[in-house]
Amino acid sequence: MTIALSALCLGAKAETNITPDTTKEKHIIPAEVYGQFAEHLGSCIYGGIWVGEQSPIANVNGYRKDVLEALKALHVPVMRWPGGCFADNYHWRDGIGPQNERPRMVNTNWGGTVEDNSFGTHEFLNLCELLGCEPYVSANIGSGTVEEMAKWVEYMTSDDDSPLANLRRQNGREKAWKVKYFGVGNESWGCGGQMRPEYYSDEYRRYAEYCRSFSGNQLFKIASGASDYDFNWTEVLMKQIGNRMQGVSLHYYSVINWDNKGKATEFDDQQYYSFLAKCQDIEPIIQRHIGIMNEYDPENKIKLLVDEWGTWWEVEEGTNPGHLFQQNTMRDAMVAALSLNIFHRYTDRILMTNIAQVVNVLQAMILTRDEKMLLTPTYHIYRMYAPHQNAQHLPLSITSPVLTRQVALQANGTISEVELSKVSATASQKAGVTTISLVNIDLEKPETIRIPLHQLAAAKVVNAEILTAKKATAHNTFDQPNQVVPVAFKDYKVQKG
């Protein structure tokens, strides 16, 4: 047994003790917990992932080569597409056939941008094959028909001698794709149709009935689940849909005031701690939704998918407000790491999470501008945490100093006192290696960590790295893309276990 360490900190000595507990029941951390989300929003698709084969920007069959290589390094397990709110305005037939013959459209959800539909079903599913990841298709229930949804499934997944399978062949794809994850609508309580949970439940049952499994492809059908604290939505779906769905979604953004979200790169210490506290509020929300699911599904057949989550700041100055382009700092990296640490603890019920979004939108992995590209601090967290994918979760007992901070968690700015654990951690085991990831949120002081290794039979540390910066506002720019990058971590000792 060997150990790999990854650490994230800002204060760079109190003491924290972390004890692995090998006696507790363990579960696997599904790779899908590290899922990505690519919506037709701003320059996520066009200019981010897709530039077309005729672009002067280096590409592979139209996909940006630099972005493609960066995503391969993350071992992306699953990609969600085409939305988001865009999904319930998307009509799949507009995005098939010769690219130069596809109709143009106005993206009325996000900035009124005109799109040429050159990125459609073939381009998305071929991208998933290039990345070696599962596609997660979100289908249109808000403005689409049952027939439209059913025929899309057949077009993508049938190898029969049928008109839709033959249309796919005519468009250049002989063999059907494997499409496992299939979302029946998105945010049906809001932009996906302004539905009540009772009404959506009936619509789900009708639409899902006609989404059939073809040619050995088994659909994992996902219901459009709740936002944040809407526990009633989850209860109604569990009661009225039940085992007709294999999964139900949950959306949560670390936003305190939707009318004044704050800037990505300009914040003080109080705002820093406030948003970390808000980020960790997802844990009791997850617990409550899982509690409802346990009541109606004690056998754990229906999975929870947190298929939209992350930070959401004001857009960068000079950019289209509807494109949701924001910078990404060490604070965002903290949110990513703290959230992943939480998700790991509940992966007996959580199957997948999808951070929003992969390129150029919200808490992105990657930012692009013309031919330039940079990797964000959040990207580096995902790369550092990649060894946890499909590993066995190792419970930890953590004794850490508590930070008492004055924070503002209400939209009206009311100040309250909260206690935050200085150190968060997660661990997993796979192929004889224990991976331990540590987060120190303290802006001022470093922390000494002690980890007894005798339960792990650990012989040596095989790799250790750290992501840190002098300020929480530190971020990478197109002119200075390596301001925040992981470096080797050598400040550790192994002695007497």
PDB file of N, CA and C in Angstrom, residues 41-44 253-255 258 261-266 275 309-329 331-333 335 355-369 374-378 475-478:
ATOM      1  N   LEU A  41     -24.460  27.747 -24.508  1.00  0.00           N
ATOM      2  CA  LEU A  41     -24.555  28.954 -23.694  1.00  0.00           C
ATOM      3  C   LEU A  41     -23.262  29.733 -23.889  1.00  0.00           C
ATOM      4  N   GLY A  42     -23.384  30.967 -24.340  1.00  0.00           N
ATOM      5  CA  GLY A  42     -22.183  31.764 -24.556  1.00  0.00           C
ATOM      6  C   GLY A  42     -21.242  31.055 -25.519  1.00  0.00           C
ATOM      7  N   SER A  43     -19.972  30.969 -25.140  1.00  0.00           N
ATOM      8  CA  SER A  43     -18.971  30.319 -25.996  1.00  0.00           C
ATOM      9  C   SER A  43     -18.533  28.977 -25.424  1.00  0.00           C
ATOM     10  N   CYS A  44     -19.437  28.303 -24.725  1.00  0.00           N
ATOM     11  CA  CYS A  44     -19.102  26.963 -24.232  1.00  0.00           C
ATOM     12  C   CYS A  44     -18.903  26.009 -25.404  1.00  0.00           C
ATOM     13  N   TYR A 253     -26.537  25.967  -6.643  1.00  0.00           N
ATOM     14  CA  TYR A 253     -25.453  26.914  -6.915  1.00  0.00           C
ATOM     15  C   TYR A 253     -25.105  27.661  -5.632  1.00  0.00           C
ATOM     16  N   SER A 254     -23.824  27.908  -5.434  1.00  0.00           N
ATOM     17  CA  SER A 254     -23.354  28.619  -4.244  1.00  0.00           C
ATOM     18  C   SER A 254     -23.551  30.115  -4.438  1.00  0.00           C
ATOM     19  N   VAL A 255     -24.801  30.536  -4.396  1.00  0.00           N
ATOM     20  CA  VAL A 255     -25.171  31.941  -4.582  1.00  0.00           C
ATOM     21  C   VAL A 255     -25.917  32.399  -3.340  1.00  0.00           C
ATOM     22  N   TRP A 258     -29.065  36.500  -5.509  1.00  0.00           N
ATOM     23  CA  TRP A 258     -29.157  36.394  -6.963  1.00  0.00           C
ATOM     24  C   TRP A 258     -29.203  37.754  -7.638  1.00  0.00           C
ATOM     25  N   LYS A 261     -24.699  39.057  -7.145  1.00  0.00           N
ATOM     26  CA  LYS A 261     -23.941  37.823  -6.927  1.00  0.00           C
ATOM     27  C   LYS A 261     -22.491  38.067  -6.544  1.00  0.00           C
ATOM     28  N   GLY A 262     -21.988  39.272  -6.773  1.00  0.00           N
ATOM     29  CA  GLY A 262     -20.592  39.566  -6.466  1.00  0.00           C
ATOM     30  C   GLY A 262     -19.683  39.224  -7.628  1.00  0.00           C
ATOM     31  N   LYS A 263     -18.468  39.749  -7.575  1.00  0.00           N
ATOM     32  CA  LYS A 263     -17.509  39.537  -8.662  1.00  0.00           C
ATOM     33  C   LYS A 263     -16.597  38.352  -8.351  1.00  0.00           C
ATOM     34  N   ALA A 264     -16.198  37.679  -9.401  1.00  0.00           N
ATOM     35  CA  ALA A 264     -15.372  36.486  -9.240  1.00  0.00           C
ATOM     36  C   ALA A 264     -14.017  36.791  -8.628  1.00  0.00           C
ATOM     37  N   THR A 265     -13.432  37.935  -8.972  1.00  0.00           N
ATOM     38  CA  THR A 265     -12.049  38.205  -8.579  1.00  0.00           C
ATOM     39  C   THR A 265     -11.907  39.329  -7.555  1.00  0.00           C
ATOM     40  N   GLU A 266     -13.032  39.923  -7.139  1.00  0.00           N
ATOM     41  CA  GLU A 266     -12.975  41.021  -6.171  1.00  0.00           C
ATOM     42  C   GLU A 266     -13.847  40.676  -4.972  1.00  0.00           C
ATOM     43  N   PHE A 275     -19.025  32.552   1.240  1.00  0.00           N
ATOM     44  CA  PHE A 275     -19.344  31.670   0.123  1.00  0.00           C
ATOM     45  C   PHE A 275     -18.862  30.245   0.365  1.00  0.00           C
ATOM     46  N   TRP A 309     -24.200  22.245 -10.516  1.00  0.00           N
ATOM     47  CA  TRP A 309     -23.756  22.840  -9.255  1.00  0.00           C
ATOM     48  C   TRP A 309     -22.518  23.685  -9.528  1.00  0.00           C
ATOM     49  N   GLY A 310     -22.192  24.556  -8.564  1.00  0.00           N
ATOM     50  CA  GLY A 310     -20.972  25.352  -8.684  1.00  0.00           C
ATOM     51  C   GLY A 310     -21.193  26.796  -8.271  1.00  0.00           C
ATOM     52  N   THR A 311     -20.236  27.638  -8.604  1.00  0.00           N
ATOM     53  CA  THR A 311     -20.318  29.067  -8.290  1.00  0.00           C
ATOM     54  C   THR A 311     -20.956  29.819  -9.453  1.00  0.00           C
ATOM     55  N   TRP A 312     -21.512  30.972  -9.130  1.00  0.00           N
ATOM     56  CA  TRP A 312     -22.170  31.807 -10.161  1.00  0.00           C
ATOM     57  C   TRP A 312     -21.961  33.253  -9.753  1.00  0.00           C
ATOM     58  N   TRP A 313     -21.026  33.933 -10.451  1.00  0.00           N
ATOM     59  CA  TRP A 313     -20.710  35.328 -10.157  1.00  0.00           C
ATOM     60  C   TRP A 313     -21.270  36.237 -11.243  1.00  0.00           C
ATOM     61  N   GLU A 314     -21.126  37.530 -11.032  1.00  0.00           N
ATOM     62  CA  GLU A 314     -21.452  38.490 -12.092  1.00  0.00           C
ATOM     63  C   GLU A 314     -20.511  38.249 -13.277  1.00  0.00           C
ATOM     64  N   VAL A 315     -20.992  38.492 -14.486  1.00  0.00           N
ATOM     65  CA  VAL A 315     -20.157  38.251 -15.663  1.00  0.00           C
ATOM     66  C   VAL A 315     -18.987  39.235 -15.674  1.00  0.00           C
ATOM     67  N   GLU A 316     -17.946  38.841 -16.371  1.00  0.00           N
ATOM     68  CA  GLU A 316     -16.781  39.716 -16.493  1.00  0.00           C
ATOM     69  C   GLU A 316     -17.158  40.977 -17.287  1.00  0.00           C
ATOM     70  N   GLU A 317     -16.570  42.090 -16.872  1.00  0.00           N
ATOM     71  CA  GLU A 317     -16.870  43.377 -17.486  1.00  0.00           C
ATOM     72  C   GLU A 317     -16.610  43.339 -18.991  1.00  0.00           C
ATOM     73  N   GLY A 318     -17.559  43.888 -19.747  1.00  0.00           N
ATOM     74  CA  GLY A 318     -17.403  43.959 -21.195  1.00  0.00           C
ATOM     75  C   GLY A 318     -17.882  42.723 -21.935  1.00  0.00           C
ATOM     76  N   THR A 319     -18.434  41.736 -21.210  1.00  0.00           N
ATOM     77  CA  THR A 319     -18.930  40.532 -21.881  1.00  0.00           C
ATOM     78  C   THR A 319     -20.456  40.529 -21.888  1.00  0.00           C
ATOM     79  N   ASN A 320     -21.029  39.741 -22.780  1.00  0.00           N
ATOM     80  CA  ASN A 320     -22.475  39.637 -22.906  1.00  0.00           C
ATOM     81  C   ASN A 320     -23.061  39.064 -21.611  1.00  0.00           C
ATOM     82  N   PRO A 321     -23.977  39.777 -20.947  1.00  0.00           N
ATOM     83  CA  PRO A 321     -24.541  39.280 -19.689  1.00  0.00           C
ATOM     84  C   PRO A 321     -25.201  37.914 -19.823  1.00  0.00           C
ATOM     85  N   GLY A 322     -25.687  37.613 -21.028  1.00  0.00           N
ATOM     86  CA  GLY A 322     -26.340  36.326 -21.245  1.00  0.00           C
ATOM     87  C   GLY A 322     -25.386  35.186 -21.510  1.00  0.00           C
ATOM     88  N   HIS A 323     -24.077  35.465 -21.523  1.00  0.00           N
ATOM     89  CA  HIS A 323     -23.106  34.413 -21.823  1.00  0.00           C
ATOM     90  C   HIS A 323     -22.448  33.824 -20.574  1.00  0.00           C
ATOM     91  N   LEU A 324     -22.681  34.438 -19.431  1.00  0.00           N
ATOM     92  CA  LEU A 324     -22.239  33.902 -18.129  1.00  0.00           C
ATOM     93  C   LEU A 324     -20.753  33.548 -18.100  1.00  0.00           C
ATOM     94  N   PHE A 325     -19.938  34.422 -18.712  1.00  0.00           N
ATOM     95  CA  PHE A 325     -18.487  34.210 -18.697  1.00  0.00           C
ATOM     96  C   PHE A 325     -17.919  34.823 -17.418  1.00  0.00           C
ATOM     97  N   GLN A 326     -17.265  34.010 -16.595  1.00  0.00           N
ATOM     98  CA  GLN A 326     -16.689  34.514 -15.350  1.00  0.00           C
ATOM     99  C   GLN A 326     -15.293  33.946 -15.140  1.00  0.00           C
ATOM    100  N   GLN A 327     -14.493  34.695 -14.396  1.00  0.00           N
ATOM    101  CA  GLN A 327     -13.161  34.227 -14.033  1.00  0.00           C
ATOM    102  C   GLN A 327     -13.274  33.184 -12.926  1.00  0.00           C
ATOM    103  N   ASN A 328     -12.111  32.635 -12.554  1.00  0.00           N
ATOM    104  CA  ASN A 328     -12.077  31.472 -11.678  1.00  0.00           C
ATOM    105  C   ASN A 328     -10.837  31.587 -10.802  1.00  0.00           C
ATOM    106  N   THR A 329     -11.042  31.722  -9.486  1.00  0.00           N
ATOM    107  CA  THR A 329      -9.949  31.989  -8.560  1.00  0.00           C
ATOM    108  C   THR A 329      -9.697  30.809  -7.620  1.00  0.00           C
ATOM    109  N   ARG A 331     -10.691  30.806  -4.688  1.00  0.00           N
ATOM    110  CA  ARG A 331     -11.958  30.601  -3.972  1.00  0.00           C
ATOM    111  C   ARG A 331     -12.805  29.557  -4.701  1.00  0.00           C
ATOM    112  N   ASP A 332     -12.843  29.626  -6.022  1.00  0.00           N
ATOM    113  CA  ASP A 332     -13.586  28.633  -6.793  1.00  0.00           C
ATOM    114  C   ASP A 332     -12.984  27.238  -6.609  1.00  0.00           C
ATOM    115  N   ALA A 333     -11.657  27.185  -6.564  1.00  0.00           N
ATOM    116  CA  ALA A 333     -11.000  25.898  -6.336  1.00  0.00           C
ATOM    117  C   ALA A 333     -11.400  25.320  -4.984  1.00  0.00           C
ATOM    118  N   VAL A 335     -14.244  25.867  -3.401  1.00  0.00           N
ATOM    119  CA  VAL A 335     -15.628  25.396  -3.529  1.00  0.00           C
ATOM    120  C   VAL A 335     -15.653  24.030  -4.209  1.00  0.00           C
ATOM    121  N   ILE A 355     -20.524  19.593 -12.772  1.00  0.00           N
ATOM    122  CA  ILE A 355     -20.226  20.984 -12.457  1.00  0.00           C
ATOM    123  C   ILE A 355     -20.575  21.853 -13.662  1.00  0.00           C
ATOM    124  N   ALA A 356     -21.055  23.058 -13.400  1.00  0.00           N
ATOM    125  CA  ALA A 356     -21.482  23.967 -14.463  1.00  0.00           C
ATOM    126  C   ALA A 356     -20.441  25.086 -14.615  1.00  0.00           C
ATOM    127  N   GLN A 357     -19.775  25.177 -15.817  1.00  0.00           N
ATOM    128  CA  GLN A 357     -19.812  24.263 -16.934  1.00  0.00           C
ATOM    129  C   GLN A 357     -18.390  24.036 -17.431  1.00  0.00           C
ATOM    130  N   VAL A 358     -18.232  23.302 -18.512  1.00  0.00           N
ATOM    131  CA  VAL A 358     -16.908  22.805 -18.849  1.00  0.00           C
ATOM    132  C   VAL A 358     -15.976  23.875 -19.443  1.00  0.00           C
ATOM    133  N   VAL A 359     -16.508  24.743 -20.317  1.00  0.00           N
ATOM    134  CA  VAL A 359     -15.666  25.760 -20.964  1.00  0.00           C
ATOM    135  C   VAL A 359     -16.403  27.099 -20.992  1.00  0.00           C
ATOM    136  N   ASN A 360     -15.740  28.157 -20.516  1.00  0.00           N
ATOM    137  CA  ASN A 360     -16.172  29.550 -20.728  1.00  0.00           C
ATOM    138  C   ASN A 360     -17.475  29.957 -20.054  1.00  0.00           C
ATOM    139  N   VAL A 361     -18.077  29.122 -19.250  1.00  0.00           N
ATOM    140  CA  VAL A 361     -19.360  29.432 -18.630  1.00  0.00           C
ATOM    141  C   VAL A 361     -19.304  29.079 -17.148  1.00  0.00           C
ATOM    142  N   LEU A 362     -19.692  30.036 -16.283  1.00  0.00           N
ATOM    143  CA  LEU A 362     -19.761  29.802 -14.836  1.00  0.00           C
ATOM    144  C   LEU A 362     -18.439  29.215 -14.325  1.00  0.00           C
ATOM    145  N   GLN A 363     -18.487  28.165 -13.498  1.00  0.00           N
ATOM    146  CA  GLN A 363     -17.265  27.654 -12.866  1.00  0.00           C
ATOM    147  C   GLN A 363     -16.552  26.700 -13.814  1.00  0.00           C
ATOM    148  N   ALA A 364     -15.966  27.263 -14.846  1.00  0.00           N
ATOM    149  CA  ALA A 364     -15.432  26.469 -15.948  1.00  0.00           C
ATOM    150  C   ALA A 364     -14.089  25.826 -15.619  1.00  0.00           C
ATOM    151  N   MET A 365     -13.852  24.704 -16.277  1.00  0.00           N
ATOM    152  CA  MET A 365     -12.539  24.058 -16.241  1.00  0.00           C
ATOM    153  C   MET A 365     -11.527  24.837 -17.074  1.00  0.00           C
ATOM    154  N   ILE A 366     -12.027  25.373 -18.199  1.00  0.00           N
ATOM    155  CA  ILE A 366     -11.166  25.937 -19.235  1.00  0.00           C
ATOM    156  C   ILE A 366     -11.770  27.261 -19.708  1.00  0.00           C
ATOM    157  N   LEU A 367     -10.910  28.242 -19.979  1.00  0.00           N
ATOM    158  CA  LEU A 367     -11.338  29.492 -20.605  1.00  0.00           C
ATOM    159  C   LEU A 367     -10.594  29.644 -21.929  1.00  0.00           C
ATOM    160  N   THR A 368     -11.308  30.134 -22.951  1.00  0.00           N
ATOM    161  CA  THR A 368     -10.672  30.362 -24.255  1.00  0.00           C
ATOM    162  C   THR A 368     -10.979  31.773 -24.735  1.00  0.00           C
ATOM    163  N   ARG A 369     -10.065  32.295 -25.503  1.00  0.00           N
ATOM    164  CA  ARG A 369     -10.268  33.574 -26.208  1.00  0.00           C
ATOM    165  C   ARG A 369      -9.519  33.484 -27.524  1.00  0.00           C
ATOM    166  N   LEU A 374      -6.651  28.789 -21.353  1.00  0.00           N
ATOM    167  CA  LEU A 374      -6.030  28.634 -20.044  1.00  0.00           C
ATOM    168  C   LEU A 374      -6.814  27.624 -19.229  1.00  0.00           C
ATOM    169  N   LEU A 375      -6.126  27.023 -18.281  1.00  0.00           N
ATOM    170  CA  LEU A 375      -6.725  26.083 -17.340  1.00  0.00           C
ATOM    171  C   LEU A 375      -6.980  26.818 -16.034  1.00  0.00           C
ATOM    172  N   THR A 376      -8.161  26.660 -15.478  1.00  0.00           N
ATOM    173  CA  THR A 376      -8.529  27.388 -14.266  1.00  0.00           C
ATOM    174  C   THR A 376      -8.107  26.620 -13.013  1.00  0.00           C
ATOM    175  N   PRO A 377      -8.097  27.287 -11.852  1.00  0.00           N
ATOM    176  CA  PRO A 377      -7.837  26.563 -10.601  1.00  0.00           C
ATOM    177  C   PRO A 377      -8.800  25.394 -10.384  1.00  0.00           C
ATOM    178  N   THR A 378     -10.051  25.542 -10.821  1.00  0.00           N
ATOM    179  CA  THR A 378     -11.004  24.437 -10.689  1.00  0.00           C
ATOM    180  C   THR A 378     -10.580  23.251 -11.545  1.00  0.00           C
ATOM    181  N   HIS A 475      -5.722  34.122  -9.752  1.00  0.00           N
ATOM    182  CA  HIS A 475      -6.340  33.422 -10.873  1.00  0.00           C
ATOM    183  C   HIS A 475      -5.417  33.492 -12.078  1.00  0.00           C
ATOM    184  N   ASN A 476      -5.714  32.683 -13.075  1.00  0.00           N
ATOM    185  CA  ASN A 476      -4.934  32.665 -14.298  1.00  0.00           C
ATOM    186  C   ASN A 476      -5.586  33.558 -15.354  1.00  0.00           C
ATOM    187  N   THR A 477      -4.739  34.206 -16.154  1.00  0.00           N
ATOM    188  CA  THR A 477      -5.227  35.065 -17.229  1.00  0.00           C
ATOM    189  C   THR A 477      -4.627  34.587 -18.542  1.00  0.00           C
ATOM    190  N   PHE A 478      -5.146  35.105 -19.646  1.00  0.00           N
ATOM    191  CA  PHE A 478      -4.619  34.694 -20.947  1.00  0.00           C
ATOM    192  C   PHE A 478      -3.177  35.172 -21.134  1.00  0.00           C
TER     193      PHE A 478
END
